[in-house]
Amino acid sequence: MLSALFHLARPALFALEPEQAHEITLRGLEAGLYPRGGRDSNTLLQVEIAGLRFPNPIGIAAGFDKDARVFGAVLGMGCGFAEIGTVTPKPQIGNAVPRVFRLVRSHGLINRLGFNNGGQDAAHARLVHQRTWQHGEIVGVNIGANKDTVDRAADYVAGVRAFSDVASYFMVNVSSPNTPGLRDLQTPAALDELLGRLMQARSAATGGKYRPLFVKIAPDIAEDDLQAICSRLEVNAVDAIAVSNTTLARPGLDGEAAASEAGGLSGRPLFHRSTVMLARVHQLTGGRVPLVGIGGVDSPEAALAKIEAGASLLQLYTGLIYEGPGLIGRIKAHLATATQRAGAQSVSQLTGTRSAHWAALPLEG
């Protein structure tokens, strides 16, 4: 019923500025106005990586729940995991508005938010108060650096220290295009320094409980640099690589009035580039490092394609804006059917089955 109501409410939400519509959505979720997904009983969809057992591979990407307001609702809608953030040590307001632009014809979005969030203390307090994570649910924390910080690596270390008692995993966001210079942390030397400090901080802060570290990379990494970056991520023993963040490229946006806006592009126009990049990372790492597939997951078919290209887990966000919460259940049903048809015991057995095909395609589809 509530999924059907979304389609009735969408015109009203789309009449508002995107950030206003997002705030109304969050308030609705806080009030409990969302379709219940129920507990996953289908073992075909279970995924285990980095010591974590996910009831299904679907999560909502960072940016949706920046301040840990609705992670319980995200899980309640049927997602296998939630992720809050990106959270920075100090609160910051982000970039000037307007800073989010719908690309309705293309089912895309451009944002230049700039890590607007209420800071670590506020998010941590909400996580502790709700304690959903204590019941076995998986809630990750996406950590980033303040715009004005001098030592960016220190901000990530602060994130690990601040959330080590509540995070199921950490997502290290070094790939947002909306904080000047942040993507420089993706260079091999910078990754070595950052990850070395993070691993040390994790060992000191987690009190004996292992907290996996995932790293989120950009889809705009030069082809000649990707192998070296993957090598450093693997050498530094990251637990998973998320592919990818938003892109500065502008593929397939003919006729979109907002196409020239600065910021990162997400949604359907990102699907091809991010999926090719995902498959190339899978090939370069030989499937040894689990991957999180992000970018343009707005249909059951797109979700399956991500897994076949190399993803163990999926995250969506922009797709929910256009398709509504019913998309979660539709994806789960499709993945279960595809797994059965393949004669597999788990959806994990479909991971990477077409990565060679996707990796051979050009980035611009």
mmCIF file of C-alpha atoms in Angstrom:
data_model
loop_
_atom_site.group_PDB
_atom_site.id
_atom_site.type_symbol
_atom_site.label_atom_id
_atom_site.label_comp_id
_atom_site.label_asym_id
_atom_site.label_seq_id
_atom_site.Cartn_x
_atom_site.Cartn_y
_atom_site.Cartn_z
ATOM 1 C CA MET A 1 0.000 0.000 0.000
ATOM 2 C CA LEU A 2 2.710 2.501 0.988
ATOM 3 C CA SER A 3 4.707 1.638 -2.128
ATOM 4 C CA ALA A 4 1.652 2.504 -4.220
ATOM 5 C CA LEU A 5 1.233 5.736 -2.292
ATOM 6 C CA PHE A 6 4.774 6.729 -3.309
ATOM 7 C CA HIS A 7 3.735 6.869 -6.952
ATOM 8 C CA LEU A 8 0.808 9.089 -6.015
ATOM 9 C CA ALA A 9 3.045 11.332 -3.896
ATOM 10 C CA ARG A 10 5.924 11.550 -6.373
ATOM 11 C CA PRO A 11 4.504 14.458 -8.410
ATOM 12 C CA ALA A 12 4.148 16.484 -5.215
ATOM 13 C CA LEU A 13 7.674 15.624 -4.108
ATOM 14 C CA PHE A 14 9.063 16.483 -7.536
ATOM 15 C CA ALA A 15 7.344 19.862 -7.366
ATOM 16 C CA LEU A 16 9.638 20.694 -4.443
ATOM 17 C CA GLU A 17 13.321 21.462 -4.531
ATOM 18 C CA PRO A 18 15.264 18.187 -4.263
ATOM 19 C CA GLU A 19 16.640 18.891 -0.795
ATOM 20 C CA GLN A 20 13.175 19.819 0.487
ATOM 21 C CA ALA A 21 11.756 16.600 -0.934
ATOM 22 C CA HIS A 22 14.579 14.637 0.682
ATOM 23 C CA GLU A 23 13.915 16.188 4.084
ATOM 24 C CA ILE A 24 10.204 15.337 3.835
ATOM 25 C CA THR A 25 11.152 11.774 2.930
ATOM 26 C CA LEU A 26 13.421 11.507 5.969
ATOM 27 C CA ARG A 27 10.706 12.851 8.253
ATOM 28 C CA GLY A 28 8.248 10.333 6.865
ATOM 29 C CA LEU A 29 10.695 7.513 7.532
ATOM 30 C CA GLU A 30 11.321 8.824 11.049
ATOM 31 C CA ALA A 31 7.555 8.730 11.598
ATOM 32 C CA GLY A 32 7.394 5.111 10.460
ATOM 33 C CA LEU A 33 5.749 5.794 7.107
ATOM 34 C CA TYR A 34 7.416 3.162 4.970
ATOM 35 C CA PRO A 35 6.554 -0.291 3.619
ATOM 36 C CA ARG A 36 7.878 -3.100 5.804
ATOM 37 C CA GLY A 37 10.142 -5.496 3.991
ATOM 38 C CA GLY A 38 10.083 -8.183 6.651
ATOM 39 C CA ARG A 39 12.908 -10.515 7.570
ATOM 40 C CA ASP A 40 14.696 -12.265 4.738
ATOM 41 C CA SER A 41 14.004 -15.984 4.869
ATOM 42 C CA ASN A 42 15.469 -16.769 1.439
ATOM 43 C CA THR A 43 18.964 -18.102 2.058
ATOM 44 C CA LEU A 44 19.741 -17.703 -1.653
ATOM 45 C CA LEU A 45 20.273 -13.993 -1.048
ATOM 46 C CA GLN A 46 22.643 -14.252 1.914
ATOM 47 C CA VAL A 47 26.121 -12.848 1.352
ATOM 48 C CA GLU A 48 29.084 -13.174 3.675
ATOM 49 C CA ILE A 49 32.108 -10.908 3.341
ATOM 50 C CA ALA A 50 34.690 -9.624 5.808
ATOM 51 C CA GLY A 51 33.143 -11.659 8.599
ATOM 52 C CA LEU A 52 29.740 -10.011 8.143
ATOM 53 C CA ARG A 53 26.673 -11.976 7.090
ATOM 54 C CA PHE A 54 24.298 -9.871 5.013
ATOM 55 C CA PRO A 55 20.723 -11.220 4.781
ATOM 56 C CA ASN A 56 20.610 -9.828 1.248
ATOM 57 C CA PRO A 57 23.070 -7.784 -0.834
ATOM 58 C CA ILE A 58 21.045 -4.560 -1.091
ATOM 59 C CA GLY A 59 21.851 -1.355 0.767
ATOM 60 C CA ILE A 60 21.247 2.362 0.323
ATOM 61 C CA ALA A 61 24.278 4.455 -0.552
ATOM 62 C CA ALA A 62 25.812 7.197 1.556
ATOM 63 C CA GLY A 63 24.210 10.603 1.208
ATOM 64 C CA PHE A 64 20.711 9.334 1.893
ATOM 65 C CA ASP A 65 21.071 9.136 5.673
ATOM 66 C CA LYS A 66 23.918 11.538 6.351
ATOM 67 C CA ASP A 67 23.181 12.004 10.050
ATOM 68 C CA ALA A 68 22.026 8.529 11.157
ATOM 69 C CA ARG A 69 18.381 9.533 11.328
ATOM 70 C CA VAL A 70 16.692 6.652 9.474
ATOM 71 C CA PHE A 71 19.008 3.662 9.310
ATOM 72 C CA GLY A 72 16.428 1.611 11.224
ATOM 73 C CA ALA A 73 13.817 2.434 8.588
ATOM 74 C CA VAL A 74 16.232 1.507 5.797
ATOM 75 C CA LEU A 75 16.638 -1.919 7.353
ATOM 76 C CA GLY A 76 12.907 -2.126 7.986
ATOM 77 C CA MET A 77 12.165 -1.609 4.298
ATOM 78 C CA GLY A 78 14.023 -4.809 3.530
ATOM 79 C CA CYS A 79 17.597 -3.730 2.868
ATOM 80 C CA GLY A 80 20.302 -6.143 3.943
ATOM 81 C CA PHE A 81 22.404 -3.330 5.374
ATOM 82 C CA ALA A 82 22.364 0.406 5.979
ATOM 83 C CA GLU A 83 25.108 3.004 5.692
ATOM 84 C CA ILE A 84 25.108 6.430 7.312
ATOM 85 C CA GLY A 85 27.151 9.458 6.293
ATOM 86 C CA THR A 86 29.320 10.761 4.871
ATOM 87 C CA VAL A 87 30.173 11.996 8.381
ATOM 88 C CA THR A 88 32.992 14.437 9.090
ATOM 89 C CA PRO A 89 34.568 15.178 12.491
ATOM 90 C CA LYS A 90 33.084 18.664 12.707
ATOM 91 C CA PRO A 91 29.639 19.737 11.493
ATOM 92 C CA GLN A 92 29.654 21.578 8.183
ATOM 93 C CA ILE A 93 26.971 23.163 6.026
ATOM 94 C CA GLY A 94 28.411 22.082 2.691
ATOM 95 C CA ASN A 95 28.328 24.075 -0.514
ATOM 96 C CA ALA A 96 25.980 26.911 -1.424
ATOM 97 C CA VAL A 97 22.433 26.145 -2.534
ATOM 98 C CA PRO A 98 21.021 25.248 -4.975
ATOM 99 C CA ARG A 99 23.265 22.199 -5.069
ATOM 100 C CA VAL A 100 21.068 19.272 -6.136
ATOM 101 C CA PHE A 101 19.508 19.000 -9.600
ATOM 102 C CA ARG A 102 17.138 16.393 -10.990
ATOM 103 C CA LEU A 103 17.621 15.056 -14.505
ATOM 104 C CA VAL A 104 14.125 13.639 -14.858
ATOM 105 C CA ARG A 105 14.334 12.605 -18.491
ATOM 106 C CA SER A 106 17.545 10.657 -17.819
ATOM 107 C CA HIS A 107 16.580 9.378 -14.345
ATOM 108 C CA GLY A 108 19.713 10.997 -12.995
ATOM 109 C CA LEU A 109 20.822 13.532 -10.423
ATOM 110 C CA ILE A 110 23.661 16.032 -10.112
ATOM 111 C CA ASN A 111 24.759 17.064 -6.644
ATOM 112 C CA ARG A 112 27.487 19.246 -5.231
ATOM 113 C CA LEU A 113 26.460 18.990 -1.594
ATOM 114 C CA GLY A 114 29.973 18.980 -0.154
ATOM 115 C CA PHE A 115 29.642 16.649 2.851
ATOM 116 C CA ASN A 116 26.936 18.645 4.610
ATOM 117 C CA ASN A 117 26.305 16.894 7.920
ATOM 118 C CA GLY A 118 25.914 17.463 11.636
ATOM 119 C CA GLY A 119 29.263 15.982 12.608
ATOM 120 C CA GLN A 120 30.450 12.859 14.385
ATOM 121 C CA ASP A 121 29.090 13.530 17.849
ATOM 122 C CA ALA A 122 25.474 13.927 16.731
ATOM 123 C CA ALA A 123 25.531 10.876 14.457
ATOM 124 C CA HIS A 124 27.201 8.730 17.097
ATOM 125 C CA ALA A 125 24.587 9.713 19.667
ATOM 126 C CA ARG A 126 21.783 8.602 17.348
ATOM 127 C CA LEU A 127 23.463 5.281 16.643
ATOM 128 C CA VAL A 128 23.904 4.631 20.352
ATOM 129 C CA HIS A 129 20.329 5.675 21.111
ATOM 130 C CA GLN A 130 18.670 3.454 18.501
ATOM 131 C CA ARG A 131 21.005 0.481 19.048
ATOM 132 C CA THR A 132 19.630 -1.328 15.983
ATOM 133 C CA TRP A 133 23.153 -2.557 15.331
ATOM 134 C CA GLN A 134 23.125 -4.520 18.594
ATOM 135 C CA HIS A 135 20.546 -6.968 17.208
ATOM 136 C CA GLY A 136 22.748 -8.254 14.414
ATOM 137 C CA GLU A 137 21.777 -5.726 11.759
ATOM 138 C CA ILE A 138 24.601 -4.313 9.663
ATOM 139 C CA VAL A 139 25.048 -0.540 9.823
ATOM 140 C CA GLY A 140 28.139 0.920 8.178
ATOM 141 C CA VAL A 141 29.593 4.371 8.718
ATOM 142 C CA ASN A 142 30.877 6.359 5.758
ATOM 143 C CA ILE A 143 33.684 8.646 6.936
ATOM 144 C CA GLY A 144 35.133 11.732 5.293
ATOM 145 C CA ALA A 145 37.229 14.838 5.901
ATOM 146 C CA ASN A 146 36.157 18.388 6.641
ATOM 147 C CA LYS A 147 36.693 20.843 3.816
ATOM 148 C CA ASP A 148 38.961 23.126 5.860
ATOM 149 C CA THR A 149 41.075 20.463 7.545
ATOM 150 C CA VAL A 150 44.848 20.560 7.159
ATOM 151 C CA ASP A 151 45.529 16.866 7.756
ATOM 152 C CA ARG A 152 42.796 14.974 5.939
ATOM 153 C CA ALA A 153 44.074 11.581 6.980
ATOM 154 C CA ALA A 154 43.663 12.664 10.595
ATOM 155 C CA ASP A 155 39.964 13.296 9.968
ATOM 156 C CA TYR A 156 39.505 9.733 8.717
ATOM 157 C CA VAL A 157 41.391 8.422 11.732
ATOM 158 C CA ALA A 158 39.039 10.467 13.925
ATOM 159 C CA GLY A 159 36.099 8.788 12.204
ATOM 160 C CA VAL A 160 37.416 5.321 12.986
ATOM 161 C CA ARG A 161 37.997 6.267 16.601
ATOM 162 C CA ALA A 162 34.602 7.938 16.996
ATOM 163 C CA PHE A 163 32.483 5.082 15.616
ATOM 164 C CA SER A 164 34.519 1.999 16.481
ATOM 165 C CA ASP A 165 32.003 0.979 19.138
ATOM 166 C CA VAL A 166 28.964 1.093 16.818
ATOM 167 C CA ALA A 167 30.022 0.676 13.174
ATOM 168 C CA SER A 168 29.587 -2.707 11.508
ATOM 169 C CA TYR A 169 32.107 -1.506 8.929
ATOM 170 C CA PHE A 170 33.739 1.710 7.774
ATOM 171 C CA MET A 171 33.412 3.099 4.250
ATOM 172 C CA VAL A 172 36.372 5.384 3.519
ATOM 173 C CA ASN A 173 35.141 8.049 1.104
ATOM 174 C CA VAL A 174 38.128 9.408 -0.814
ATOM 175 C CA SER A 175 36.214 9.860 -4.057
ATOM 176 C CA SER A 176 33.610 12.593 -3.677
ATOM 177 C CA PRO A 177 34.104 15.217 -6.394
ATOM 178 C CA ASN A 178 32.576 17.956 -4.245
ATOM 179 C CA THR A 179 35.393 18.531 -1.735
ATOM 180 C CA PRO A 180 38.357 20.152 -3.508
ATOM 181 C CA GLY A 181 41.435 17.940 -3.533
ATOM 182 C CA LEU A 182 39.765 14.982 -1.834
ATOM 183 C CA ARG A 183 40.275 12.670 -4.804
ATOM 184 C CA ASP A 184 44.028 13.211 -4.511
ATOM 185 C CA LEU A 185 43.836 10.673 -1.685
ATOM 186 C CA GLN A 186 43.261 7.984 -4.334
ATOM 187 C CA THR A 187 46.829 8.177 -5.616
ATOM 188 C CA PRO A 188 48.915 5.115 -4.664
ATOM 189 C CA ALA A 189 51.267 6.967 -2.305
ATOM 190 C CA ALA A 190 48.421 8.815 -0.589
ATOM 191 C CA LEU A 191 46.460 5.568 -0.211
ATOM 192 C CA ASP A 192 49.444 3.880 1.426
ATOM 193 C CA GLU A 193 49.762 6.640 3.995
ATOM 194 C CA LEU A 194 46.030 6.950 4.654
ATOM 195 C CA LEU A 195 45.341 3.236 4.924
ATOM 196 C CA GLY A 196 48.403 2.650 7.075
ATOM 197 C CA ARG A 197 47.149 5.200 9.568
ATOM 198 C CA LEU A 198 43.612 3.852 9.425
ATOM 199 C CA MET A 199 44.661 0.261 9.998
ATOM 200 C CA GLN A 200 46.720 1.338 12.992
ATOM 201 C CA ALA A 201 43.822 3.394 14.370
ATOM 202 C CA ARG A 202 41.412 0.517 13.870
ATOM 203 C CA SER A 203 43.640 -1.888 15.770
ATOM 204 C CA ALA A 204 43.909 0.549 18.656
ATOM 205 C CA ALA A 205 40.266 1.585 18.777
ATOM 206 C CA THR A 206 38.080 -1.440 18.197
ATOM 207 C CA GLY A 207 38.808 -3.253 21.424
ATOM 208 C CA GLY A 208 39.433 -6.628 19.856
ATOM 209 C CA LYS A 209 36.335 -6.599 17.613
ATOM 210 C CA TYR A 210 37.260 -6.495 13.941
ATOM 211 C CA ARG A 211 35.700 -3.603 11.977
ATOM 212 C CA PRO A 212 36.102 -4.049 8.208
ATOM 213 C CA LEU A 213 37.412 -1.153 6.133
ATOM 214 C CA PHE A 214 35.859 -0.554 2.717
ATOM 215 C CA VAL A 215 37.231 2.094 0.317
ATOM 216 C CA LYS A 216 35.024 3.955 -2.157
ATOM 217 C CA ILE A 217 36.682 4.992 -5.417
ATOM 218 C CA ALA A 218 35.681 7.303 -8.262
ATOM 219 C CA PRO A 219 34.531 6.212 -11.717
ATOM 220 C CA ASP A 220 36.776 8.876 -13.248
ATOM 221 C CA ILE A 221 40.113 7.262 -12.405
ATOM 222 C CA ALA A 222 42.325 7.240 -15.492
ATOM 223 C CA GLU A 223 42.565 3.806 -17.076
ATOM 224 C CA ASP A 224 46.378 3.875 -16.783
ATOM 225 C CA ASP A 225 46.138 4.518 -13.014
ATOM 226 C CA LEU A 226 43.530 1.935 -12.086
ATOM 227 C CA GLN A 227 45.877 -1.036 -11.834
ATOM 228 C CA ALA A 228 48.256 0.737 -9.452
ATOM 229 C CA ILE A 229 45.372 1.906 -7.271
ATOM 230 C CA CYS A 230 43.858 -1.575 -7.112
ATOM 231 C CA SER A 231 47.251 -2.976 -6.243
ATOM 232 C CA ARG A 232 47.667 -0.598 -3.296
ATOM 233 C CA LEU A 233 44.171 -1.333 -2.025
ATOM 234 C CA GLU A 234 44.907 -5.043 -2.147
ATOM 235 C CA VAL A 235 48.370 -4.731 -0.586
ATOM 236 C CA ASN A 236 46.874 -2.696 2.241
ATOM 237 C CA ALA A 237 44.321 -5.467 2.804
ATOM 238 C CA VAL A 238 41.143 -3.426 2.509
ATOM 239 C CA ASP A 239 38.095 -5.579 3.129
ATOM 240 C CA ALA A 240 36.093 -4.351 0.129
ATOM 241 C CA ILE A 241 36.186 -1.765 -2.646
ATOM 242 C CA ALA A 242 33.090 0.264 -3.502
ATOM 243 C CA VAL A 243 32.766 1.111 -7.197
ATOM 244 C CA SER A 244 31.793 3.835 -7.613
ATOM 245 C CA ASN A 245 31.075 7.339 -6.427
ATOM 246 C CA THR A 246 29.450 9.947 -8.665
ATOM 247 C CA THR A 247 31.104 11.037 -11.916
ATOM 248 C CA LEU A 248 32.216 14.355 -13.363
ATOM 249 C CA ALA A 249 31.529 12.981 -16.855
ATOM 250 C CA ARG A 250 28.224 13.828 -18.509
ATOM 251 C CA PRO A 251 27.189 10.838 -20.629
ATOM 252 C CA GLY A 252 23.822 10.777 -22.365
ATOM 253 C CA LEU A 253 22.306 13.973 -20.979
ATOM 254 C CA ASP A 254 21.059 15.469 -24.238
ATOM 255 C CA GLY A 255 18.210 17.877 -23.621
ATOM 256 C CA GLU A 256 18.652 18.053 -19.852
ATOM 257 C CA ALA A 257 18.541 21.664 -18.710
ATOM 258 C CA ALA A 258 20.705 20.966 -15.644
ATOM 259 C CA ALA A 259 23.371 18.963 -17.485
ATOM 260 C CA SER A 260 25.896 21.795 -17.260
ATOM 261 C CA GLU A 261 25.638 22.113 -13.479
ATOM 262 C CA ALA A 262 28.839 21.367 -11.556
ATOM 263 C CA GLY A 263 28.919 18.342 -9.289
ATOM 264 C CA GLY A 264 28.761 14.581 -9.341
ATOM 265 C CA LEU A 265 26.347 12.752 -11.618
ATOM 266 C CA SER A 266 24.464 9.713 -10.297
ATOM 267 C CA GLY A 267 21.615 7.522 -11.453
ATOM 268 C CA ARG A 268 20.929 5.789 -14.744
ATOM 269 C CA PRO A 269 23.458 7.836 -16.803
ATOM 270 C CA LEU A 270 26.217 6.525 -14.509
ATOM 271 C CA PHE A 271 25.269 2.870 -14.871
ATOM 272 C CA HIS A 272 27.451 1.951 -17.854
ATOM 273 C CA ARG A 273 30.635 3.728 -16.741
ATOM 274 C CA SER A 274 30.413 2.511 -13.156
ATOM 275 C CA THR A 275 29.662 -1.065 -14.206
ATOM 276 C CA VAL A 276 32.594 -1.195 -16.638
ATOM 277 C CA MET A 277 34.829 0.215 -13.896
ATOM 278 C CA LEU A 278 33.469 -2.341 -11.450
ATOM 279 C CA ALA A 279 34.258 -5.203 -13.835
ATOM 280 C CA ARG A 280 37.774 -3.899 -14.454
ATOM 281 C CA VAL A 281 38.459 -3.738 -10.727
ATOM 282 C CA HIS A 282 37.143 -7.300 -10.416
ATOM 283 C CA GLN A 283 39.489 -8.429 -13.177
ATOM 284 C CA LEU A 284 42.490 -6.561 -11.764
ATOM 285 C CA THR A 285 41.990 -7.973 -8.282
ATOM 286 C CA GLY A 286 41.174 -11.455 -9.570
ATOM 287 C CA GLY A 287 37.999 -11.530 -7.519
ATOM 288 C CA ARG A 288 40.072 -11.622 -4.313
ATOM 289 C CA VAL A 289 38.597 -8.406 -2.907
ATOM 290 C CA PRO A 290 34.807 -8.149 -2.485
ATOM 291 C CA LEU A 291 33.242 -5.268 -4.398
ATOM 292 C CA VAL A 292 30.251 -3.048 -3.707
ATOM 293 C CA GLY A 293 28.475 -2.080 -6.928
ATOM 294 C CA ILE A 294 27.045 1.439 -6.977
ATOM 295 C CA GLY A 295 25.746 3.601 -9.818
ATOM 296 C CA GLY A 296 22.501 3.411 -11.786
ATOM 297 C CA VAL A 297 20.892 0.526 -9.939
ATOM 298 C CA ASP A 298 17.303 1.460 -10.751
ATOM 299 C CA SER A 299 15.848 -1.867 -11.899
ATOM 300 C CA PRO A 300 16.112 -5.565 -11.058
ATOM 301 C CA GLU A 301 17.979 -6.100 -14.334
ATOM 302 C CA ALA A 302 20.542 -3.412 -13.481
ATOM 303 C CA ALA A 303 21.097 -5.000 -10.069
ATOM 304 C CA LEU A 304 21.752 -8.428 -11.593
ATOM 305 C CA ALA A 305 24.128 -6.909 -14.152
ATOM 306 C CA LYS A 306 26.171 -5.325 -11.338
ATOM 307 C CA ILE A 307 26.523 -8.663 -9.598
ATOM 308 C CA GLU A 308 27.494 -10.440 -12.807
ATOM 309 C CA ALA A 309 30.058 -7.684 -13.432
ATOM 310 C CA GLY A 310 31.702 -8.385 -10.076
ATOM 311 C CA ALA A 311 29.677 -6.995 -7.182
ATOM 312 C CA SER A 312 29.082 -8.921 -3.979
ATOM 313 C CA LEU A 313 26.950 -6.132 -2.514
ATOM 314 C CA LEU A 314 24.848 -3.386 -4.090
ATOM 315 C CA GLN A 315 23.955 0.137 -3.075
ATOM 316 C CA LEU A 316 21.277 2.335 -4.593
ATOM 317 C CA TYR A 317 19.996 5.833 -3.970
ATOM 318 C CA THR A 318 19.011 7.803 -7.071
ATOM 319 C CA GLY A 319 17.051 4.801 -8.335
ATOM 320 C CA LEU A 320 14.828 5.018 -5.252
ATOM 321 C CA ILE A 321 14.031 8.642 -6.037
ATOM 322 C CA TYR A 322 12.522 7.629 -9.362
ATOM 323 C CA GLU A 323 11.251 4.114 -8.604
ATOM 324 C CA GLY A 324 10.252 4.282 -4.946
ATOM 325 C CA PRO A 325 10.796 1.795 -2.106
ATOM 326 C CA GLY A 326 9.113 -1.025 -4.002
ATOM 327 C CA LEU A 327 12.321 -1.300 -6.010
ATOM 328 C CA ILE A 328 13.992 -3.089 -3.078
ATOM 329 C CA GLY A 329 11.568 -6.007 -3.083
ATOM 330 C CA ARG A 330 11.554 -6.239 -6.872
ATOM 331 C CA ILE A 331 15.353 -6.529 -6.936
ATOM 332 C CA LYS A 332 15.389 -9.205 -4.258
ATOM 333 C CA ALA A 333 12.787 -11.276 -6.089
ATOM 334 C CA HIS A 334 14.668 -10.992 -9.382
ATOM 335 C CA LEU A 335 18.004 -11.953 -7.833
ATOM 336 C CA ALA A 336 16.473 -14.980 -6.145
ATOM 337 C CA THR A 337 14.899 -16.113 -9.416
ATOM 338 C CA ALA A 338 18.140 -15.601 -11.331
ATOM 339 C CA THR A 339 20.044 -17.602 -8.722
ATOM 340 C CA GLN A 340 17.583 -20.481 -8.964
ATOM 341 C CA ARG A 341 17.670 -20.468 -12.755
ATOM 342 C CA ALA A 342 21.458 -20.660 -12.672
ATOM 343 C CA GLY A 343 21.263 -23.707 -10.425
ATOM 344 C CA ALA A 344 23.286 -21.845 -7.808
ATOM 345 C CA GLN A 345 23.043 -22.201 -4.050
ATOM 346 C CA SER A 346 23.669 -18.503 -3.415
ATOM 347 C CA VAL A 347 23.530 -15.227 -5.297
ATOM 348 C CA SER A 348 27.245 -14.943 -4.497
ATOM 349 C CA GLN A 349 27.908 -17.627 -7.095
ATOM 350 C CA LEU A 350 26.731 -15.181 -9.778
ATOM 351 C CA THR A 351 29.332 -12.581 -8.787
ATOM 352 C CA GLY A 352 31.741 -11.856 -11.627
ATOM 353 C CA THR A 353 30.272 -14.364 -14.084
ATOM 354 C CA ARG A 354 30.276 -11.681 -16.791
ATOM 355 C CA SER A 355 33.081 -9.447 -15.551
ATOM 356 C CA ALA A 356 35.269 -10.197 -18.595
ATOM 357 C CA HIS A 357 32.450 -9.074 -20.894
ATOM 358 C CA TRP A 358 31.867 -5.816 -19.007
ATOM 359 C CA ALA A 359 35.572 -5.074 -18.511
ATOM 360 C CA ALA A 360 36.201 -5.206 -22.261
ATOM 361 C CA LEU A 361 33.645 -2.473 -22.987
ATOM 362 C CA PRO A 362 34.632 1.192 -23.358
ATOM 363 C CA LEU A 363 33.900 3.459 -20.410
ATOM 364 C CA GLU A 364 31.647 5.629 -22.528
ATOM 365 C CA GLY A 365 28.800 3.403 -23.617
#
